[in-house]
Amino acid sequence: MVMGKVQVGAAVICAATVCAAAALIVRHRMRCSSRWARAMAIVKELEEKCGTPIAKLKQVADAMTVEMHAGLASEGGSKLKMIISYVDNLPTGDEKGLFYALDLGGTNFRALRVQLGGKDGGIVNQEFTEVSIPPNLMVGSSDALFDYIAAALAKFVAEEGEDSELPPGRQRELGFTFSFPVMQTSIDSGTLIRWTKGFSIDDTVGQDVVAELAKAMGRHGIEMRVSALVNDTIGTLAGGRYFNKDVLVAVILGTGTNAAYVERAQAIPKWHGPLPKSGEMVINMEWGNFRSSHLPLTEYDHAMDTESLNPGEQIFEKITSGMYLGEIVRRVLCRMAEEVAFFGDTVPPKLKVPFILRTPEMSAMHHDTSSDLRVVGTKLKDILEISNTSLKTRKVVVELCNIVATRGARLAAAGILGILKKMGRDTPREGEIQKTVIAMDGGLYEHYTEFSKCMENTVNELVGEEVSKSIDIIHSNDGSGIGAALLAASHSQYLEVVDS
Ligand code: BGC
C-alpha cells in the first residue's frame, strides 16, 4: 500500500504524539517513583533516629537512675525534681468516712464523692462528675480557672444525697489531685513550680495551689477543708495500694507522663524533717522533665519543643505522652507533603495546623486492621481533608504511627527500669519471689493498646525472664481520684491519733 503525503504526515504526527505521551507517562512514573523513594527515605531516616535498641534503653535507664540520685541529694540537683510528697503512710484499708476528691490535670477535671467503709468495708459508694476545661481557661487567669472548678464542685456537693454519712458538726474534707509540678510544703500545701501540658497561667506559678482553691471555694460558698494535696502519680500509688499491698510504683501515661515510687526516707539526703515511722516516703519524680543525651531526639522533636509553651522543658514527656505523639506524626507528614509532594502537588492546608492530629486519632489509625486501611483513609479525610489516598500511602501513615508510638513506649519502659534499679528490684533475688507491682493509669496507657503492649513487653525484655515474674503491671483505673480521697481520709483533721 502506498501512502499519500498527507497520510504520511498524519502518521508521523500520530507517532510523535504517542511517543510524547509515553515520554510524559514515563517521566510522570519516574517522578512518582523518585518522589516515593524520597518519601521512603524520610520514613527510614525517622525510623533510624527514633531507634531504641536495648543497649540504648539501658543507657536511658542508667541515666534515669543517676538523675534520681541527684534529685534526691539536693533541691535543684537534677532535671528530675524528685518531689517529697509528705505521704509516708499509704492507705491500709482502715480509712473510713465520707470524702471528696478533685482531680485536675488534663483537659478534663473530675469531682468525686467516696464513702469509705473502714476495715473490711471497702469502698461503700462512689459518685463522680467529669467536666471538660475550656481551652481559654488553660491560658487565662488563676481566678478564672479555680472559679470554674469551684462552681462545678459546688454543684456536685449540692447533689449530695441524704444517705451520705457525714457525722453532724463535721466539715467536709477533700483530697486535691493537682497533676502539675508542685513543690510540696506539707501534705496539704504546695506551690506551683510551672505549668505543663498546654496550661500556661502566669499568676499561679509560685502560688500555693491549695490557697487558690480554698479562695475559690470560699467565693462559691463551699465549706470544705483540703486535707491532702497530691500529684496524680501519688494518688494512683495510694489508690493502687488500697487494693494491692505490693504496689510500690505508679506511672501515668496520659496527656502528660510522670512516675512516683516508695523511697526509703534515709535515702533522701535533702529531707530534713523527722524520719517517718514507716521509714518510707513517696516521691513524685516528675520524670516528664527528664532529659539525657541518650534520648533519641529528632528534628521534629526539636522543632515541636521550640514552638511549645514550655521550650526546653518536659523533653521526656514530649516524646512519650499523649499530648504530643499525634503532633509528631503530623510534623513528619507535613514535611513529606512539603518536600516530596506526598499528598499531591499542593500541601493539604490542614496538615499545617499544629496539634490537629490528636493521639487518639493516631491510635485509631495505628489499630486499623481492615484490609484496605479504611480507618486510616477516613481519618486522613475527616481530620486532614486529604481524600482518595492509596493503600500504599495509608500503609506509610500506619508505619509512622508505629515508629513514634514504639519509641515512646520503649522509653517509658526504660524509665521504669531506671526506677526498678534505684529500688534494687531489677535483679533476681534469692528465695521467695518479692512482688513489685506497678500501678498504671492515663488515657494513653488505657486506650492505646499497641503502645501499652509494647511498653509492657519492653519492660519484660529489659529485666529478663526471671525478674519479670516478680513484676506486675496493673491498670489502676482512675485510681488517682480515689487515692486522693483515701489520703484525705488518712490525713483527716478528725483522725484520732492512736500512738502505740
Ligand atoms: C506533670 C505531672 C503529672 C503528669 C501526668 C506532667 O505534665 O508535670 O505532675 O503527674 O503530667 O499527669
Coordinates of C-alpha atoms and ligand atoms in Angstrom, one line a residue:
M1 CA 0.0 0.0 0.0
V2 CA 1.3 3.4 -0.9
M3 CA 0.5 6.3 1.5
G4 CA -0.1 9.8 0.3
K5 CA 1.8 12.7 1.7
V6 CA -1.0 13.7 4.0
Q7 CA -1.3 10.2 5.3
V8 CA 2.4 10.0 6.0
G9 CA 2.3 13.3 7.8
A10 CA -0.6 12.3 9.9
A11 CA 1.1 9.0 10.8
V12 CA 4.2 10.9 11.8
I13 CA 2.3 13.3 14.0
C14 CA 0.4 10.4 15.5
A15 CA 3.6 8.5 16.3
A16 CA 5.2 11.7 17.7
T17 CA 2.1 12.2 19.9
V18 CA 2.2 8.7 21.1
C19 CA 5.9 9.0 21.8
A20 CA 5.4 12.3 23.7
A21 CA 2.6 10.8 25.7
A22 CA 4.6 7.8 26.5
A23 CA 7.5 10.0 27.5
L24 CA 5.2 12.0 29.7
I25 CA 3.9 8.8 31.3
V26 CA 7.5 7.6 31.8
R27 CA 8.5 10.9 33.2
H28 CA 5.5 11.0 35.5
R29 CA 6.2 7.5 36.6
M30 CA 9.8 8.4 37.2
R31 CA 8.8 11.5 39.1
C32 CA 6.3 9.4 41.2
S33 CA 8.9 6.7 41.9
S34 CA 11.5 9.2 42.8
R35 CA 9.0 11.1 45.0
W36 CA 8.1 7.8 46.6
A37 CA 11.8 6.9 47.1
R38 CA 12.4 10.3 48.7
A39 CA 9.3 9.8 50.9
M40 CA 10.6 6.4 51.9
A41 CA 14.0 8.0 52.7
I42 CA 12.2 10.4 55.1
V43 CA 10.5 7.4 56.8
K44 CA 13.7 5.5 57.0
E45 CA 15.6 8.4 58.5
L46 CA 12.9 8.8 61.1
E47 CA 13.0 5.1 61.9
E48 CA 16.7 5.3 62.4
K49 CA 16.7 8.4 64.5
C50 CA 13.8 7.0 66.7
G51 CA 15.6 3.7 67.2
T52 CA 15.6 2.3 70.7
P53 CA 17.7 -0.8 70.7
I54 CA 18.0 -2.5 74.1
A55 CA 21.6 -1.1 74.7
K56 CA 20.3 2.4 74.3
L57 CA 17.3 1.8 76.6
K58 CA 19.7 0.5 79.2
Q59 CA 21.7 3.7 78.9
V60 CA 18.5 5.7 79.3
A61 CA 17.6 3.7 82.4
D62 CA 21.0 4.2 83.9
A63 CA 20.8 7.9 83.2
M64 CA 17.3 7.9 84.9
T65 CA 18.8 6.2 88.0
V66 CA 21.7 8.7 88.2
E67 CA 19.3 11.6 87.9
M68 CA 17.1 10.1 90.6
H69 CA 20.0 10.1 93.0
A70 CA 21.0 13.6 92.0
G71 CA 17.4 14.9 92.5
L72 CA 17.1 13.3 95.9
A73 CA 20.5 14.7 97.0
S74 CA 19.7 18.3 96.8
E75 CA 16.9 20.7 95.7
G76 CA 17.7 21.6 92.1
G77 CA 20.3 18.9 91.8
S78 CA 18.7 17.4 88.7
K79 CA 16.2 17.9 86.0
L80 CA 14.2 15.4 87.9
K81 CA 12.6 17.3 90.8
M82 CA 12.1 14.2 92.9
I83 CA 9.5 16.0 95.0
I84 CA 8.8 14.9 98.5
S85 CA 5.1 14.2 98.7
Y86 CA 4.8 14.1 102.5
V87 CA 3.0 10.9 102.0
D88 CA 4.7 8.5 104.4
N89 CA 1.8 6.2 105.1
L90 CA -0.1 4.7 102.2
P91 CA -3.7 3.5 102.6
T92 CA -4.2 0.4 104.8
G93 CA -7.8 -0.3 104.2
D94 CA -8.9 1.1 107.5
E95 CA -9.9 4.5 106.0
K96 CA -13.5 5.4 106.9
G97 CA -16.0 8.1 106.2
L98 CA -17.2 10.5 103.5
F99 CA -14.6 12.2 101.5
Y100 CA -14.4 14.3 98.4
A101 CA -11.7 14.4 95.7
L102 CA -10.9 16.8 92.9
D103 CA -8.8 15.7 90.1
L104 CA -7.3 18.4 87.8
G105 CA -4.6 17.5 85.4
G106 CA -5.5 17.4 81.8
T107 CA -8.3 18.6 79.5
N108 CA -11.0 17.4 82.0
F109 CA -11.4 17.5 85.7
R110 CA -13.3 15.3 88.0
A111 CA -15.0 15.7 91.3
L112 CA -15.6 12.5 93.3
R113 CA -17.6 11.7 96.4
V114 CA -16.4 8.5 98.1
Q115 CA -17.9 6.7 101.1
L116 CA -15.2 4.6 102.7
G117 CA -16.3 1.7 104.9
G118 CA -13.3 1.2 107.2
K119 CA -11.7 -2.1 107.9
D120 CA -13.0 -4.8 105.5
G121 CA -15.7 -2.3 104.5
G122 CA -14.0 -1.2 101.3
I123 CA -15.5 1.5 99.1
V124 CA -19.2 1.6 100.0
N125 CA -20.2 4.1 97.5
Q126 CA -18.6 6.4 94.9
E127 CA -20.0 9.0 92.6
F128 CA -18.3 11.4 90.2
T129 CA -18.8 14.1 87.7
E130 CA -16.5 15.0 84.9
V131 CA -16.2 18.4 83.3
S132 CA -14.0 19.5 80.4
I133 CA -11.9 22.6 80.8
P134 CA -12.5 25.2 78.1
P135 CA -9.2 25.9 76.3
N136 CA -9.3 29.6 77.1
L137 CA -9.2 28.8 80.8
M138 CA -6.0 26.9 80.4
V139 CA -4.2 30.1 79.4
G140 CA -6.2 32.6 81.3
S141 CA -6.0 33.7 85.0
S142 CA -5.8 31.7 88.1
D143 CA -9.1 33.0 89.5
A144 CA -10.9 32.2 86.3
L145 CA -9.7 28.6 86.3
F146 CA -10.3 28.0 90.0
D147 CA -13.7 29.6 89.9
Y148 CA -14.7 27.4 87.1
I149 CA -13.6 24.3 89.1
A150 CA -15.2 25.5 92.3
A151 CA -18.5 26.2 90.6
A152 CA -18.6 22.6 89.3
L153 CA -17.7 21.3 92.7
A154 CA -20.4 23.5 94.4
K155 CA -23.0 21.9 92.1
F156 CA -21.7 18.4 92.8
V157 CA -21.7 19.0 96.6
A158 CA -25.3 20.3 96.4
E159 CA -26.3 17.0 94.9
E160 CA -25.1 15.0 97.9
G161 CA -27.7 12.6 98.9
E162 CA -29.4 12.2 102.3
D163 CA -27.7 8.8 102.7
S164 CA -24.2 10.4 102.6
E165 CA -22.8 9.7 106.1
L166 CA -21.2 12.9 107.2
P167 CA -21.3 12.9 111.0
P168 CA -23.1 16.0 112.3
G169 CA -21.0 19.1 113.0
R170 CA -18.2 17.9 110.8
Q171 CA -16.7 19.8 107.9
R172 CA -16.4 18.0 104.6
E173 CA -12.8 17.1 103.6
L174 CA -11.2 16.9 100.2
G175 CA -8.2 15.4 98.6
F176 CA -6.9 17.6 95.7
T177 CA -5.2 15.8 92.9
F178 CA -3.3 18.5 91.1
S179 CA -1.2 17.0 88.3
F180 CA 1.5 19.5 87.7
P181 CA 4.9 20.0 89.3
V182 CA 4.2 21.4 92.8
M183 CA 6.8 22.0 95.5
Q184 CA 5.0 20.4 98.4
T185 CA 5.5 22.2 101.8
S186 CA 3.3 19.8 103.7
I187 CA 0.7 17.1 102.9
D188 CA -1.9 19.9 102.3
S189 CA 0.0 22.8 100.8
G190 CA 2.5 23.4 98.0
T191 CA 3.5 26.0 95.4
L192 CA 3.2 25.5 91.7
I193 CA 6.6 25.2 90.0
R194 CA 5.4 25.5 86.5
W195 CA 2.5 24.5 84.2
T196 CA 2.8 21.7 81.7
K197 CA 0.5 20.0 79.2
G198 CA -0.7 23.2 77.4
F199 CA -1.6 25.1 80.6
S200 CA 0.0 28.5 81.0
I201 CA -1.3 30.7 83.7
D202 CA 1.4 33.0 84.9
D203 CA -0.3 34.4 88.0
T204 CA -0.5 30.9 89.6
V205 CA 3.2 30.0 89.3
G206 CA 4.8 30.3 92.7
Q207 CA 1.4 30.4 94.4
D208 CA 0.0 27.9 97.0
V209 CA -2.5 26.0 94.9
V210 CA -4.5 24.9 97.9
A211 CA -4.9 28.5 99.0
E212 CA -6.0 29.3 95.4
L213 CA -8.6 26.6 95.5
A214 CA -9.7 27.5 99.0
K215 CA -10.3 31.1 98.0
A216 CA -12.4 30.0 95.0
M217 CA -14.3 27.5 97.2
G218 CA -15.0 30.4 99.6
R219 CA -16.3 32.5 96.7
H220 CA -18.7 29.7 95.9
G221 CA -19.8 29.1 99.4
I222 CA -18.3 25.6 99.7
E223 CA -17.5 24.7 103.3
M224 CA -14.8 22.1 102.8
R225 CA -11.2 21.6 104.1
V226 CA -8.5 20.5 101.7
S227 CA -6.8 17.7 103.7
A228 CA -4.4 16.4 101.1
L229 CA -2.7 17.9 98.0
V230 CA -1.3 15.2 95.8
N231 CA 0.0 14.6 92.3
D232 CA -1.9 12.1 90.1
T233 CA 1.0 9.7 90.4
I234 CA 0.8 9.9 94.2
G235 CA -3.0 9.4 94.1
T236 CA -2.6 6.4 91.7
L237 CA 0.0 4.9 94.0
A238 CA -2.3 5.4 97.0
G239 CA -5.3 4.1 95.1
G240 CA -3.3 1.1 93.9
R241 CA -2.0 0.3 97.3
Y242 CA -5.5 0.3 98.8
F243 CA -6.3 -2.8 96.6
N244 CA -2.9 -4.4 96.4
K245 CA -0.3 -4.2 99.2
D246 CA 2.6 -4.8 96.7
V247 CA 2.1 -1.6 94.8
L248 CA 5.3 0.4 95.0
V249 CA 5.4 2.4 91.9
A250 CA 2.8 4.4 89.9
V251 CA 3.2 5.6 86.3
I252 CA 0.9 7.9 84.4
L253 CA 0.9 7.8 80.7
G254 CA -1.8 10.2 79.6
T255 CA -1.8 13.7 78.3
G256 CA 1.4 14.1 80.3
T257 CA 3.6 11.5 81.9
N258 CA 5.2 11.0 85.3
A259 CA 6.1 8.4 87.9
A260 CA 6.1 8.1 91.7
Y261 CA 7.6 5.4 93.9
V262 CA 8.2 4.5 97.5
E263 CA 11.6 5.5 98.7
R264 CA 13.5 4.8 101.9
A265 CA 13.4 8.0 103.9
Q266 CA 17.0 7.6 104.8
A267 CA 17.9 7.6 101.1
I268 CA 16.7 11.1 100.7
P269 CA 19.6 13.4 101.7
K270 CA 17.5 16.5 101.0
W271 CA 14.8 15.5 103.5
H272 CA 15.5 17.4 106.8
G273 CA 12.3 16.5 108.5
P274 CA 11.8 13.9 111.2
L275 CA 12.2 10.3 109.9
P276 CA 8.7 8.9 109.3
K277 CA 7.7 5.9 111.5
S278 CA 7.2 3.9 108.4
G279 CA 10.7 4.7 107.3
E280 CA 9.3 5.5 103.8
M281 CA 8.4 8.4 101.7
V282 CA 6.6 8.6 98.4
I283 CA 8.5 10.6 95.8
N284 CA 6.9 12.3 92.9
M285 CA 9.7 12.1 90.3
E286 CA 8.3 14.5 87.7
W287 CA 10.0 12.3 85.1
G288 CA 8.4 14.2 82.3
N289 CA 11.2 16.7 82.7
F290 CA 13.9 14.0 82.3
R291 CA 16.4 14.7 79.7
S292 CA 19.6 12.8 78.6
S293 CA 21.9 12.8 75.7
H294 CA 20.9 9.2 75.2
L295 CA 17.3 10.1 74.3
P296 CA 16.7 9.5 70.6
L297 CA 15.5 13.0 69.5
T298 CA 14.7 14.1 66.0
E299 CA 14.4 17.3 64.1
Y300 CA 10.6 17.1 64.6
D301 CA 11.0 16.9 68.4
H302 CA 13.3 19.9 68.4
A303 CA 11.0 21.9 66.3
M304 CA 8.0 21.0 68.4
D305 CA 9.8 21.8 71.6
T306 CA 11.0 25.2 70.3
E307 CA 7.4 26.1 69.3
S308 CA 5.9 24.8 72.5
L309 CA 4.6 26.8 75.5
N310 CA 7.5 25.4 77.6
P311 CA 10.5 25.2 75.4
G312 CA 13.4 23.2 76.8
E313 CA 11.2 21.6 79.4
Q314 CA 9.4 18.2 79.7
I315 CA 11.5 16.7 77.0
F316 CA 10.9 13.1 78.0
E317 CA 7.1 13.9 78.2
K318 CA 7.3 15.5 74.7
I319 CA 8.4 12.2 73.1
T320 CA 6.4 9.8 75.3
S321 CA 3.0 11.2 76.2
G322 CA -0.4 11.6 74.7
M323 CA -0.4 15.3 74.2
Y324 CA 2.5 15.1 71.7
L325 CA 2.6 11.8 69.8
G326 CA 0.0 12.7 67.2
E327 CA 1.6 16.1 66.7
I328 CA 5.0 14.4 66.0
V329 CA 3.3 12.3 63.3
R330 CA 1.7 15.4 61.8
R331 CA 5.0 17.1 61.6
V332 CA 6.6 14.2 59.7
L333 CA 3.6 14.0 57.3
C334 CA 3.8 17.7 56.8
R335 CA 7.5 17.5 55.8
M336 CA 6.7 14.7 53.4
A337 CA 3.9 16.8 51.9
E338 CA 6.1 19.8 51.6
E339 CA 9.3 18.2 50.4
V340 CA 8.2 15.3 48.2
A341 CA 4.6 16.1 47.5
F342 CA 3.5 13.0 49.4
F343 CA -0.2 14.0 49.1
G344 CA 0.0 15.5 45.7
D345 CA 1.2 18.8 44.2
T346 CA -0.2 21.0 47.0
V347 CA 0.3 20.7 50.7
P348 CA -3.0 19.9 52.3
P349 CA -3.7 23.1 54.4
K350 CA -5.0 21.2 57.5
L351 CA -1.7 19.4 57.7
K352 CA -0.1 22.7 58.7
V353 CA -2.3 23.2 61.8
P354 CA -0.4 22.3 65.0
F355 CA -2.0 19.6 67.2
I356 CA -4.7 18.9 64.7
L357 CA -3.8 15.2 64.7
R358 CA -4.6 14.1 68.2
T359 CA -3.1 11.0 69.7
P360 CA -6.5 9.1 70.0
E361 CA -6.9 9.6 66.2
M362 CA -3.3 8.4 65.7
S363 CA -4.1 5.4 67.8
A364 CA -7.2 4.6 65.8
M365 CA -5.1 4.6 62.6
H366 CA -2.4 2.5 64.2
H367 CA -5.0 -0.1 65.3
D368 CA -6.7 -0.3 61.9
T369 CA -6.9 -3.9 60.9
S370 CA -9.1 -3.6 57.8
S371 CA -7.5 -4.9 54.6
D372 CA -7.8 -1.5 52.9
L373 CA -7.0 0.5 56.0
R374 CA -10.4 2.1 55.9
V375 CA -10.0 3.9 59.2
V376 CA -6.7 5.5 58.1
G377 CA -8.4 6.7 54.9
T378 CA -11.4 8.1 56.9
K379 CA -9.2 9.8 59.5
L380 CA -7.0 11.4 56.8
K381 CA -10.1 12.7 55.1
D382 CA -12.0 13.8 58.1
I383 CA -9.2 15.4 60.1
L384 CA -6.7 16.5 57.4
E385 CA -9.1 16.8 54.5
I386 CA -6.9 14.5 52.4
S387 CA -9.1 12.3 50.2
N388 CA -8.5 9.4 47.8
T389 CA -5.4 8.1 49.5
S390 CA -3.9 4.9 48.1
L391 CA -3.4 1.8 50.2
K392 CA 0.3 2.3 49.8
T393 CA 0.1 5.8 51.3
R394 CA -2.1 4.6 54.2
K395 CA 0.4 1.9 55.0
V396 CA 3.1 4.6 55.3
V397 CA 0.9 6.6 57.7
V398 CA 0.5 3.5 59.9
E399 CA 4.2 2.9 59.8
L400 CA 4.8 6.5 61.0
C401 CA 2.4 5.9 63.9
N402 CA 4.2 2.7 64.7
I403 CA 7.6 4.4 64.8
V404 CA 6.6 7.3 67.0
A405 CA 4.5 5.1 69.4
T406 CA 7.2 2.4 69.7
R407 CA 9.8 5.0 70.6
G408 CA 7.6 6.5 73.3
A409 CA 6.5 3.1 74.7
R410 CA 10.1 1.7 74.9
L411 CA 11.4 4.9 76.5
A412 CA 8.7 4.7 79.1
A413 CA 9.8 1.1 79.8
A414 CA 13.4 2.3 80.1
G415 CA 12.2 4.9 82.7
I416 CA 10.5 2.0 84.7
L417 CA 13.8 0.1 84.6
G418 CA 15.5 3.2 86.0
I419 CA 13.1 3.2 88.9
L420 CA 13.5 -0.6 89.5
K421 CA 17.3 -0.1 89.5
K422 CA 17.0 2.6 92.1
M423 CA 14.8 0.4 94.2
G424 CA 17.2 -2.6 93.8
R425 CA 14.4 -4.6 92.2
D426 CA 15.9 -5.1 88.7
T427 CA 17.9 -8.2 89.5
P428 CA 16.8 -11.7 90.6
R429 CA 16.6 -12.2 94.4
E430 CA 17.3 -15.2 96.4
G431 CA 14.5 -17.2 97.8
E432 CA 10.9 -16.2 97.8
I433 CA 9.6 -14.0 94.9
Q434 CA 9.1 -10.5 96.2
K435 CA 6.5 -8.8 94.1
T436 CA 6.9 -5.3 92.7
V437 CA 3.5 -4.0 91.5
I438 CA 3.4 -1.0 89.2
A439 CA 0.1 0.8 89.1
M440 CA -0.5 2.4 85.7
D441 CA -3.1 4.9 84.6
G442 CA -3.7 7.5 82.0
G443 CA -5.6 7.6 78.7
L444 CA -2.6 6.7 76.6
Y445 CA -1.9 3.6 78.6
E446 CA -5.6 2.7 78.8
H447 CA -6.7 3.2 75.2
Y448 CA -3.6 3.0 73.0
T449 CA -3.2 -0.8 73.2
E450 CA -0.2 -1.0 70.8
F451 CA 1.6 1.4 73.0
S452 CA 0.9 -0.3 76.3
K453 CA 1.6 -3.8 74.9
C454 CA 4.9 -2.6 73.6
M455 CA 5.7 -0.9 76.9
E456 CA 5.0 -4.0 78.9
N457 CA 6.9 -6.3 76.6
T458 CA 9.9 -4.0 76.7
V459 CA 9.9 -3.9 80.5
N460 CA 10.0 -7.7 80.4
E461 CA 12.7 -7.7 77.8
L462 CA 14.8 -5.3 79.8
V463 CA 14.6 -7.1 83.1
G464 CA 14.8 -10.6 81.7
E465 CA 12.6 -13.6 82.2
E466 CA 13.5 -14.3 85.9
V467 CA 12.8 -10.8 87.2
S468 CA 9.8 -10.3 85.0
K469 CA 8.0 -13.0 87.1
S470 CA 8.2 -10.7 90.1
I471 CA 6.9 -7.6 88.3
D472 CA 3.3 -7.0 87.8
I473 CA 2.0 -4.1 85.8
I474 CA -1.6 -3.4 86.6
H475 CA -4.1 -0.8 85.5
S476 CA -5.3 1.3 88.4
N477 CA -8.4 2.7 86.7
D478 CA -8.9 6.3 87.8
G479 CA -7.0 5.4 90.9
S480 CA -5.7 8.9 91.4
G481 CA -9.1 10.4 92.5
I482 CA -9.9 7.6 94.9
G483 CA -6.3 7.8 96.1
A484 CA -6.6 11.4 96.9
A485 CA -9.8 10.7 98.8
L486 CA -8.0 8.0 100.7
L487 CA -5.1 10.3 101.5
A488 CA -7.6 13.0 102.7
A489 CA -9.0 10.3 105.0
S490 CA -5.7 9.3 106.4
H491 CA -4.8 13.0 107.0
S492 CA -8.3 13.9 108.2
Q493 CA -8.5 16.6 110.9
Y494 CA -10.8 14.3 112.8
L495 CA -8.4 11.4 112.9
E496 CA -7.9 10.1 116.4
V497 CA -4.2 9.8 116.9
V498 CA -3.5 6.5 118.5
D499 CA 0.1 6.3 119.5
S500 CA 1.3 2.9 120.0
Ligands
BGC1 C1 3.0 16.8 85.1 C2 3.0 15.8 86.3 C3 1.9 14.8 86.0 C4 1.9 14.2 84.7 C5 0.8 13.3 84.4 C6 3.0 16.1 83.8 O1 2.9 17.1 82.8 O2 4.2 17.6 85.2 O3 2.8 16.5 87.5 O4 1.9 13.8 87.0 O5 1.9 15.3 83.7 O6 -0.4 13.8 84.5

